[in-house]
C-alpha positions as a Markdown table, in Angstrom:
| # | Residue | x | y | z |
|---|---|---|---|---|
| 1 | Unk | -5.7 | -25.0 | -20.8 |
| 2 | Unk | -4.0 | -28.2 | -19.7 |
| 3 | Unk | -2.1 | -28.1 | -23.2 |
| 4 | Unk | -1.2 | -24.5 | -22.7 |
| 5 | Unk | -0.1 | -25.1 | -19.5 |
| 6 | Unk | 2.3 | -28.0 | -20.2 |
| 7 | Unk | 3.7 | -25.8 | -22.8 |
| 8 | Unk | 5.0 | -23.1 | -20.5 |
| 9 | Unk | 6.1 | -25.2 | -18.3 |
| 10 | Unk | 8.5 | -26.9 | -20.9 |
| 11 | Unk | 9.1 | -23.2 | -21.9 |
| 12 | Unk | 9.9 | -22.3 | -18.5 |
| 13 | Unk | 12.3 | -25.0 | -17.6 |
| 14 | Unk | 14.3 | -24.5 | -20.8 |
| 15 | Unk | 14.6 | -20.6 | -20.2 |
| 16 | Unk | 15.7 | -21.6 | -16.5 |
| 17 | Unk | 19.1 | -24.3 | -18.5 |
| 18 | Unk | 19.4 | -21.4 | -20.6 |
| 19 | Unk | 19.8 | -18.5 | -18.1 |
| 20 | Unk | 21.6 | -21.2 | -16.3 |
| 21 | Unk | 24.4 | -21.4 | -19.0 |
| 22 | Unk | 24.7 | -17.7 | -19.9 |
| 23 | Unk | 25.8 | -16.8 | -16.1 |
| 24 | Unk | 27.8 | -20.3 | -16.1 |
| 25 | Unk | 30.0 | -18.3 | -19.6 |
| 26 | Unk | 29.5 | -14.9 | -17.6 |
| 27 | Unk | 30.7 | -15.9 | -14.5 |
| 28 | Unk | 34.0 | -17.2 | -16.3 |
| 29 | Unk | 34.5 | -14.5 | -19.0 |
| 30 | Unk | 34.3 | -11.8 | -16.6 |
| 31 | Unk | 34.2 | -13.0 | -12.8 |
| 32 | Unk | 37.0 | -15.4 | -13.4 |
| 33 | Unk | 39.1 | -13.2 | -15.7 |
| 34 | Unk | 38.6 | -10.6 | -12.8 |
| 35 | Unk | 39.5 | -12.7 | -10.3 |
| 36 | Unk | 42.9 | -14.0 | -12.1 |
| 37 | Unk | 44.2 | -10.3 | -12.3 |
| 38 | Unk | 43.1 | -9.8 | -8.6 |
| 39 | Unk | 45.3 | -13.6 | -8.0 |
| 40 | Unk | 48.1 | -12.2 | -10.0 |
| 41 | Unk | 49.0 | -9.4 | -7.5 |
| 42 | Unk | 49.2 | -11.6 | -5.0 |
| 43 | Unk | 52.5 | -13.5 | -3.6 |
| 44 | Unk | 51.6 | -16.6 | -3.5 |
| 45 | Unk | 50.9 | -18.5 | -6.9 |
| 46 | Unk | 48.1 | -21.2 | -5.4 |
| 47 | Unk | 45.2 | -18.6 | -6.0 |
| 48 | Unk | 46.0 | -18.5 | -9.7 |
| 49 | Unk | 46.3 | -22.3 | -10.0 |
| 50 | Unk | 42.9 | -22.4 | -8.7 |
| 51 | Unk | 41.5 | -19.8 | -10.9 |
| 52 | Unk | 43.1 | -21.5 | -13.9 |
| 53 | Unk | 41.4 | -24.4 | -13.3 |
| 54 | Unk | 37.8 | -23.1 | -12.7 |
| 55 | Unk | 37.5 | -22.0 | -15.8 |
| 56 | Unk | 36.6 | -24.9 | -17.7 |
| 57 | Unk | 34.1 | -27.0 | -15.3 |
| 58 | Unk | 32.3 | -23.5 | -14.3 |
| 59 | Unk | 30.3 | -23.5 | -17.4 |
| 60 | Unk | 29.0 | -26.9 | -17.1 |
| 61 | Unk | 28.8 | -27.3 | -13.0 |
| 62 | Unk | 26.0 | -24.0 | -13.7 |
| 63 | Unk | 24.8 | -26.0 | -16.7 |
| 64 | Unk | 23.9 | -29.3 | -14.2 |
| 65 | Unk | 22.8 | -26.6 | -11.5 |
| 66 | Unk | 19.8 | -25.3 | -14.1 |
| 67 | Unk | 19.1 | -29.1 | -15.4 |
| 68 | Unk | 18.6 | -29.5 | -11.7 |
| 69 | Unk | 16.1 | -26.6 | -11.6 |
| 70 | Unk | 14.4 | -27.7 | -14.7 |
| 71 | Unk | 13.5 | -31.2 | -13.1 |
| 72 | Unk | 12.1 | -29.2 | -10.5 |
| 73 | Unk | 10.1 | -27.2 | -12.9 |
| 74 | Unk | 9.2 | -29.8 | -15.5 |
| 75 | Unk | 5.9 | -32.3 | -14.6 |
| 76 | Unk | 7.8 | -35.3 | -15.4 |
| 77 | Unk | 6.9 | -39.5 | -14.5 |
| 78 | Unk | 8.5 | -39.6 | -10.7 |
| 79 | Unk | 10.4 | -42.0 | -12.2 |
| 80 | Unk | 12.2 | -40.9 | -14.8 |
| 81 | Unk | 12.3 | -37.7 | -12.7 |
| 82 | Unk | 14.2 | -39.8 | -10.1 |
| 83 | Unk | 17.1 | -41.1 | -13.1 |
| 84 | Unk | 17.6 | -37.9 | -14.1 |
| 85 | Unk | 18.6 | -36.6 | -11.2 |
| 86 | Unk | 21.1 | -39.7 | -10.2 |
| 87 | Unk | 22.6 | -38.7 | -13.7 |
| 88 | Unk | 22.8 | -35.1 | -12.6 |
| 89 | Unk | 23.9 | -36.2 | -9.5 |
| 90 | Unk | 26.3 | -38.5 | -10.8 |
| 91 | Unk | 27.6 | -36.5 | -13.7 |
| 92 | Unk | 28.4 | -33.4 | -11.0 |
| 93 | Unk | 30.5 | -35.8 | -8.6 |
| 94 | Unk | 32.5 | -37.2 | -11.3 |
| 95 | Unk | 33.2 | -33.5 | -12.8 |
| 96 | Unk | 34.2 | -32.3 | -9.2 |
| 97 | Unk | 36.4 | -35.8 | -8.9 |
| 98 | Unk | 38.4 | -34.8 | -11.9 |
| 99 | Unk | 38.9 | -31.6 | -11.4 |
| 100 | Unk | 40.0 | -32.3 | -7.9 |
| 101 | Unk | 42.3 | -35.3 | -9.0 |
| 102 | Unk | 44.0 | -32.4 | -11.2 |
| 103 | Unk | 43.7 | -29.3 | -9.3 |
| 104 | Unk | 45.0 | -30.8 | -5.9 |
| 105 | Unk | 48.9 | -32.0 | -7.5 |
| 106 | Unk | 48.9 | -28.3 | -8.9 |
| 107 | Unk | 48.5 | -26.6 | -5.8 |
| 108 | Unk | 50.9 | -28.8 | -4.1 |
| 109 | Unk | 53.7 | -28.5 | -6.3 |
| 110 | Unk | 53.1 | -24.4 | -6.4 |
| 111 | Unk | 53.5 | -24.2 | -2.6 |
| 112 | Unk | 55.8 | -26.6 | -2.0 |
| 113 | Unk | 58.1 | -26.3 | -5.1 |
| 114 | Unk | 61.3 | -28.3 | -3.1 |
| 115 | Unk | 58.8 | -29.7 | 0.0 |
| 116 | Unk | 57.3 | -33.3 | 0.1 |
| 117 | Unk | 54.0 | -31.6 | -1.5 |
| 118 | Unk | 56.1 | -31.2 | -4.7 |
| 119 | Unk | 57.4 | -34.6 | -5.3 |
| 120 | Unk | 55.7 | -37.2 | -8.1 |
| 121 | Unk | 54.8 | -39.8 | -5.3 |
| 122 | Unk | 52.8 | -37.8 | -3.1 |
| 123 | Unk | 51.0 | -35.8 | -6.1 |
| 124 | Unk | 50.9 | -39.3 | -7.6 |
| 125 | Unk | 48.9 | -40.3 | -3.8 |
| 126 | Unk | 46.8 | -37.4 | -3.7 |
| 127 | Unk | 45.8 | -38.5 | -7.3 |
| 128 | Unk | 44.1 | -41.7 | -5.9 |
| 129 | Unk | 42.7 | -40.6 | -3.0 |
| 130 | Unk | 40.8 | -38.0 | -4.4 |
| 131 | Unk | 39.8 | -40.5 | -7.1 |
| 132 | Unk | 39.1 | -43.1 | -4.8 |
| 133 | Unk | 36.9 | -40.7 | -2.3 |
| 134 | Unk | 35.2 | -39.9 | -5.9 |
| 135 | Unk | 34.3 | -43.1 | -6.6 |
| 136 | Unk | 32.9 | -44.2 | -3.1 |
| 137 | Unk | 30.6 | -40.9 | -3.2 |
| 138 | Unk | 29.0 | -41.8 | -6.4 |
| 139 | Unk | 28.1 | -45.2 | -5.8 |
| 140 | Unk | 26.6 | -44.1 | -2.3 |
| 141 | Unk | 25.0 | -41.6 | -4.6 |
| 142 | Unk | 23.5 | -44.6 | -6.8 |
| 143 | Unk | 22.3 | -46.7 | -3.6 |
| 144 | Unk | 25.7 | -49.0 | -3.8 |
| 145 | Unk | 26.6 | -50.1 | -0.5 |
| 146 | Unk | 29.9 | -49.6 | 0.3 |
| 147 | Unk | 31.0 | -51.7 | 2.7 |
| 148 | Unk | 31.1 | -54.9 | 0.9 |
| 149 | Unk | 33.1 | -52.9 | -2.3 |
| 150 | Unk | 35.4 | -52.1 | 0.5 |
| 151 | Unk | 35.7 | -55.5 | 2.2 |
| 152 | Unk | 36.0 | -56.6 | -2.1 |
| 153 | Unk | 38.8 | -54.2 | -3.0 |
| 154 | Unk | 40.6 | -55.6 | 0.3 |
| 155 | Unk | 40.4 | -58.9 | -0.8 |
| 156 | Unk | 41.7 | -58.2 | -4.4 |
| 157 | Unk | 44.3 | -55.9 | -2.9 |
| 158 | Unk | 46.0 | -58.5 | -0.8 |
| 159 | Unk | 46.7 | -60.8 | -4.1 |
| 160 | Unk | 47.7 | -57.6 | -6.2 |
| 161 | Unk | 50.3 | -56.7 | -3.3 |
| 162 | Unk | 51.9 | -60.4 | -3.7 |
| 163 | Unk | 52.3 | -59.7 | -7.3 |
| 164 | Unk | 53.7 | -56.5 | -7.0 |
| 165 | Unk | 55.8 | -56.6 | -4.2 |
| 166 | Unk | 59.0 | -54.9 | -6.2 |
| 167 | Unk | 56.3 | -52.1 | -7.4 |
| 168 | Unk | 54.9 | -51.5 | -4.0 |
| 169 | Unk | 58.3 | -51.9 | -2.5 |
| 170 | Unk | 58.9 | -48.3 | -4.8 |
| 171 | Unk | 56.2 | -46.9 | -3.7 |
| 172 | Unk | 56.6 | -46.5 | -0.1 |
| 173 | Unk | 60.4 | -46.2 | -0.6 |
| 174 | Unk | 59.3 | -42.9 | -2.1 |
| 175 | Unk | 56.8 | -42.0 | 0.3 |
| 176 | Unk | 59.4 | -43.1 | 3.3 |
| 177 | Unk | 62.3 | -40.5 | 1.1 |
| 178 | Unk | 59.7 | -37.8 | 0.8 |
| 179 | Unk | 58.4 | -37.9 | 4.2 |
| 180 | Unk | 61.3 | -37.9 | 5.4 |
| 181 | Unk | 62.5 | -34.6 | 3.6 |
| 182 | Unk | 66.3 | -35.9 | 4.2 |
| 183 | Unk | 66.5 | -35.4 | 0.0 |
| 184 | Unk | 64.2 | -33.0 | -1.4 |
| 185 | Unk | 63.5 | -31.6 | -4.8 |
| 186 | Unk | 66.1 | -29.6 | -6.1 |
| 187 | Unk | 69.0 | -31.0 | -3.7 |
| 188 | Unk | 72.9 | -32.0 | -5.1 |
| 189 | Unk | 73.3 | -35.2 | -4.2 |
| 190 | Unk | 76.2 | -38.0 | -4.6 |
| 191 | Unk | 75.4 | -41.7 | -4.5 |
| 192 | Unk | 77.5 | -44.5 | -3.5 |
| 193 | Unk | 78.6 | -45.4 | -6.9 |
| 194 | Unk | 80.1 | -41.8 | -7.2 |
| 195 | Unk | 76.9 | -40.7 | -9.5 |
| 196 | Unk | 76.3 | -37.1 | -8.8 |
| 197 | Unk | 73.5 | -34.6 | -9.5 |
| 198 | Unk | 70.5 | -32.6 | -8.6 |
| 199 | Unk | 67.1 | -34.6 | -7.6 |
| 200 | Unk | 64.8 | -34.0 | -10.2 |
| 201 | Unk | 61.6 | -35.3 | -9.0 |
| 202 | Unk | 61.1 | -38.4 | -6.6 |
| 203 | Unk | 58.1 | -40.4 | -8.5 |
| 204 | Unk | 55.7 | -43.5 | -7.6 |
| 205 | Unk | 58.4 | -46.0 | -8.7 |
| 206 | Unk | 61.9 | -43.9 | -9.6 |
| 207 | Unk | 64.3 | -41.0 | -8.5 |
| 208 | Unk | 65.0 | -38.7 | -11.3 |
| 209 | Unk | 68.2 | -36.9 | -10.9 |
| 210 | Unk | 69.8 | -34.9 | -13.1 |
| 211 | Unk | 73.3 | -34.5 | -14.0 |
| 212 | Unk | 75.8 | -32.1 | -14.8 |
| 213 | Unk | 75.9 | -33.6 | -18.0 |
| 214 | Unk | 72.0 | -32.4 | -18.3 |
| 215 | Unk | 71.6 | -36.2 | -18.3 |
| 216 | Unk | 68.9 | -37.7 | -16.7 |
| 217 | Unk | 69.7 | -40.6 | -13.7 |
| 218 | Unk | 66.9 | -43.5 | -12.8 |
| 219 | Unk | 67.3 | -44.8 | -9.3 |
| 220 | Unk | 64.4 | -47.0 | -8.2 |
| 221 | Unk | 63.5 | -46.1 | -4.9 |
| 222 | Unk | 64.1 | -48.9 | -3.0 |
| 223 | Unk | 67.7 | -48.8 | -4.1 |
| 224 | Unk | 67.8 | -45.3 | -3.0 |
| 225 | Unk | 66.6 | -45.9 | 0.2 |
| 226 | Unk | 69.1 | -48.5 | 1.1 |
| 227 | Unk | 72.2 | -46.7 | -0.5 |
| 228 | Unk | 74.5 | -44.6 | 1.5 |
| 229 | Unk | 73.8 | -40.6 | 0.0 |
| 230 | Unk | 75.8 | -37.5 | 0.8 |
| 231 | Unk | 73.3 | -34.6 | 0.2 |
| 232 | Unk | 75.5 | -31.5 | -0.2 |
| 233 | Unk | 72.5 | -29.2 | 0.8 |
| 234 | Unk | 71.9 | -30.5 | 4.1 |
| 235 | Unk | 71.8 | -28.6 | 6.1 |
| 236 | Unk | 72.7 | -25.9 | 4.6 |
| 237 | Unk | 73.3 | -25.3 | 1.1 |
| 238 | Unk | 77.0 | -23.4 | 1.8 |
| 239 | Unk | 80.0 | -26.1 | 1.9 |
| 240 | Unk | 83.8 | -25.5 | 2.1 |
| 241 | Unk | 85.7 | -25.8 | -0.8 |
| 242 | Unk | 89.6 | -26.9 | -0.1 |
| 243 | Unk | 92.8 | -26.2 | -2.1 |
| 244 | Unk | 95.8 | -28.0 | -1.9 |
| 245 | Unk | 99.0 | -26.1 | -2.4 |
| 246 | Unk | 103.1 | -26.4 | -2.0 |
| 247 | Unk | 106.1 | -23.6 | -1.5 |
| 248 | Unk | 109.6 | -24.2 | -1.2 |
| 249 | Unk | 111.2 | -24.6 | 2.2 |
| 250 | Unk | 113.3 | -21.9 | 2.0 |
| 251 | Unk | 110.1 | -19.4 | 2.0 |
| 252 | Unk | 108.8 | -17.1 | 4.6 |
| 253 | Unk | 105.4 | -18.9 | 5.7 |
| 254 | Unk | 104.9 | -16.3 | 7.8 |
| 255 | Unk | 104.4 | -14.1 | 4.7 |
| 256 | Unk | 103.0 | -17.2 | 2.6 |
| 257 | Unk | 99.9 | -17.3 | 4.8 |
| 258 | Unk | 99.4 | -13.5 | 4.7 |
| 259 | Unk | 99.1 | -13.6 | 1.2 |
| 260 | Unk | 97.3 | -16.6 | 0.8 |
| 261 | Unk | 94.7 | -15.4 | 3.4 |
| 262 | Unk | 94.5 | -11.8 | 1.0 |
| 263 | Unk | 94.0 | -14.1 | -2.4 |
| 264 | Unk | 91.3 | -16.6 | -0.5 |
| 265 | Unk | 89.8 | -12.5 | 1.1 |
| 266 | Unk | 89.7 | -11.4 | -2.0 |
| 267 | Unk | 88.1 | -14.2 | -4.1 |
| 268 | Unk | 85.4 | -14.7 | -1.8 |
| 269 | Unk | 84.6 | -11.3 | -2.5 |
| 270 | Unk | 84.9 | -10.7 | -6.2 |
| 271 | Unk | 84.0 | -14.4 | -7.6 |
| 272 | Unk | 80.5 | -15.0 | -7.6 |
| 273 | Unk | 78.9 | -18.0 | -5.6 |
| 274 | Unk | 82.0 | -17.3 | -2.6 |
| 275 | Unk | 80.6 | -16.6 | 0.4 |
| 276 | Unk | 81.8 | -13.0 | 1.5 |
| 277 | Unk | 81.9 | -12.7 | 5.2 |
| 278 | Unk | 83.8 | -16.2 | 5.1 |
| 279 | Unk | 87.4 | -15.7 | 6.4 |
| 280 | Unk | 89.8 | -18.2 | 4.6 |
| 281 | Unk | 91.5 | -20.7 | 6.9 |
| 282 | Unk | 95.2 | -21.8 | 6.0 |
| 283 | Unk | 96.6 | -24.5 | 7.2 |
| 284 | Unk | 100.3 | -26.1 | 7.0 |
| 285 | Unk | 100.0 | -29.4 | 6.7 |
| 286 | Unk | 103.0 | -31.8 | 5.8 |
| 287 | Unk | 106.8 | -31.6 | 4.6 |
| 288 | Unk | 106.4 | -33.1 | 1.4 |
| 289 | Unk | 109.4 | -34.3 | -1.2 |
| 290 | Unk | 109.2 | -31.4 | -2.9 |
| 291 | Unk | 108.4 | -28.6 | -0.6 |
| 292 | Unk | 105.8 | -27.5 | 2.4 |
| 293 | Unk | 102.4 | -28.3 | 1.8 |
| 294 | Unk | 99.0 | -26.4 | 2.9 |
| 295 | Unk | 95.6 | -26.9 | 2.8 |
| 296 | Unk | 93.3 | -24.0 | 2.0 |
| 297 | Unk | 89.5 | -23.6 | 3.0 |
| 298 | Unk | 87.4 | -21.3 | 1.2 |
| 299 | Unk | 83.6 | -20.9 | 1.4 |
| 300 | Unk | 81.3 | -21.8 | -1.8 |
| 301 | Unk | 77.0 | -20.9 | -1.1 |
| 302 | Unk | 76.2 | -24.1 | -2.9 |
| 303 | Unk | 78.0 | -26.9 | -4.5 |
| 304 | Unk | 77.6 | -25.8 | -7.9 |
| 305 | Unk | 79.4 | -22.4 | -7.3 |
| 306 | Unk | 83.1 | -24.9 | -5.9 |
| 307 | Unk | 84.5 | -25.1 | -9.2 |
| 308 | Unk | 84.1 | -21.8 | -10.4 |
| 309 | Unk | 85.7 | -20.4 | -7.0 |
| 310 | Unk | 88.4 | -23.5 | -6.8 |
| 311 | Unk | 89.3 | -22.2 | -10.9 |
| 312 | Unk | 89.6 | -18.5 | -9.8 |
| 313 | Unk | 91.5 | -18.8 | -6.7 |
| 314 | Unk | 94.4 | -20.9 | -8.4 |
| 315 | Unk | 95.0 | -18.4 | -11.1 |
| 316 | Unk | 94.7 | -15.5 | -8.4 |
| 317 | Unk | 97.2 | -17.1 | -6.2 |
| 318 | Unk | 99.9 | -18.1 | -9.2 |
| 319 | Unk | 99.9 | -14.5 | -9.9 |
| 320 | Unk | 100.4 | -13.3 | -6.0 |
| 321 | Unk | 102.8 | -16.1 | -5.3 |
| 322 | Unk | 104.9 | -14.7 | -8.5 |
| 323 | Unk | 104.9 | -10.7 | -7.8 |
| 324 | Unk | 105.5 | -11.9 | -4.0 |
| 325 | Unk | 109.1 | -14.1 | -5.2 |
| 326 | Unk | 107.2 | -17.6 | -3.9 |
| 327 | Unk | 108.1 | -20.0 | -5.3 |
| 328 | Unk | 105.9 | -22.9 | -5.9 |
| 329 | Unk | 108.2 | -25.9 | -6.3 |
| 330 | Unk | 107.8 | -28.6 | -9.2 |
| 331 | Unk | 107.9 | -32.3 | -7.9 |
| 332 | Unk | 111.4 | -33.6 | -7.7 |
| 333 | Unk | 113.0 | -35.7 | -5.7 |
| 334 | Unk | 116.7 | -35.8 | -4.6 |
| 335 | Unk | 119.4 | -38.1 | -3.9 |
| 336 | Unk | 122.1 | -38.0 | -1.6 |
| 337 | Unk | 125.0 | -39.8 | -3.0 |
| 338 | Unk | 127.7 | -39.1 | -0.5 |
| 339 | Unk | 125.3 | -40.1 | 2.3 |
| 340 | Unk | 126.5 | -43.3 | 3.9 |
């Protein structure tokens, strides 16, 4: 009897892993798969993210859930009953660790795509905190004390910093720039040295930016931080985009500025990336050698749109100036010889 009852208690706690696994595989074959179509109608994309990444530690956190009822099942040495269950234990916390350390970069990147969520440094941050949290749980879990791994890692962390003083320099250079949020992900920017382009990503150590070129720019951050930056989406995306042009002095500016003003109308309505409600300013600006200059100021939603609008506007106001009879002078100079 004894024999017989051993037997289906064995029985018994493998039928309760085995149940355990099938609804660990049913839960992400159908719940899961349900639940991504139900994530898929929604706005936001964090629910899928978090779906997504369910679906390959479900199976095994329901596997360690039946182990766990087996133990309680199963007649086994107190001891050995005991190890198991810091391995269970141990093996669950380090299985919810990863999939934290991965899971929690996702979701910030998908809800902040140009916030300081999305950058490399704080994903990068949020990385080691989770992992370090991790870590501290499972030793408490093995009967580690904490505090003096604590008051170790402090120690040892004072001589690392000493001998990474550039690298940690980085670091909080890019946690300072994405805190900060005066550059953000996505933002045209032109440095100091007249390097231009659009920030890429702002990582643990370096800036990415990206160039027109479709080059890729390395700026440690520390360099970054101390460089003088004009960010031509702050604050607002929109920026004026200014013409220089010249007519003869013998033409009617009265009418030069009423067909200049039509042209710059007219462009910021047809071309795309002008800004349509924009009115064109025109402005006379200086007597010049070879005829009147003027300045004129038309209205581009982001920087990348400028050329395009500065290209179109030039041809369109060649063409008006020339069915109008303006003239737009060539440079020349002239000499008065009989001046004494």
């Amino acid at each position: 009897m004894a024999l017989l009852a051993e037997h289906t208690t064995l029985l018994a706690a493998i039928v309760v892993v085995l149940l355990s696994l099938v609804l660990g595989l049913f839960v992400r074959r159908v719940v899961l798969f349900r639940m991504a179509s139900v994530a898929t109608g929604t706005p936001t994309r964090a629910d899928d993210v978090l779906v997504a990444s369910l679906v390959r530690p479900t199976p095994l956190w329901f596997l360690l859930l039946g182990l766990h009822g087996a133990l309680q099942i199963a007649e086994l040495p107190p001891s050995m009953a005991s190890l198991l269950k810091k391995v269970l234990q141990s093996v669950l916390i380090l299985s919810v660790t990863v999939w934290g350390a991965k899971v929690a970069p996702r979701l910030l990147q998908v809800e902040f795509p140009s916030g300081t969520g999305a950058t490399g440094v704080v994903r990068y941050a949020t990385r080691i905190v989770i992992v370090a949290v991790g870590g501290l749980v499972l030793l408490g879990s093995l009967g580690v004390s904490v505090t003096p791994v604590l008051t170790t890692v402090g120690i040892g962390g004072l001589a690392v910093a000493l001998g990474l003083q550039e690298t940690l320099s980085n670091l909080f250079a890019g946690m300072q720039i994405t805190l900060a949020e005066n550059i953000r992900i996505g933002d045209f920017i032109r440095l100091e040295s007249g390097q231009e382009g659009t920030v890429d990503d702002i990582h643990w150590r370096v800036t990415r930016i990206r160039t027109g070129a479709n080059n890729i720019v390395l700026i440690p951050n520390s360099k970054l931080a101390q460089s003088i930056i004009t960010n031509f989406n702050r604050p607002s995306r929109d920026l004026s985009v200014s013409v220089e042009l010249g007519v003869h002095y013998k033409s009617d500016l009265e009418k030069v500025e009423r067909v200049t003003r039509e042209v710059g109308r007219s462009i910021m309505q047809k071309v795309q990336g002008g800004s349509p409600d924009f009115e064109p300013v025109v402005h006379f600006t200086t007597f010049a050698d070879s005829g009147i200059k003027l300045s004129v100021t038309l209205r581009a939603q982001q920087v990348g749109d400028s050329a395009q609008i500065k290209h179109e506007f030039i041809k369109a106001i060649t063409r008006a100036y020339a069915a109008e009879g303006i003239p737009i002078p060539s440079p020349i100079s002239v000499v008065n010889v009989g001046q004494q």
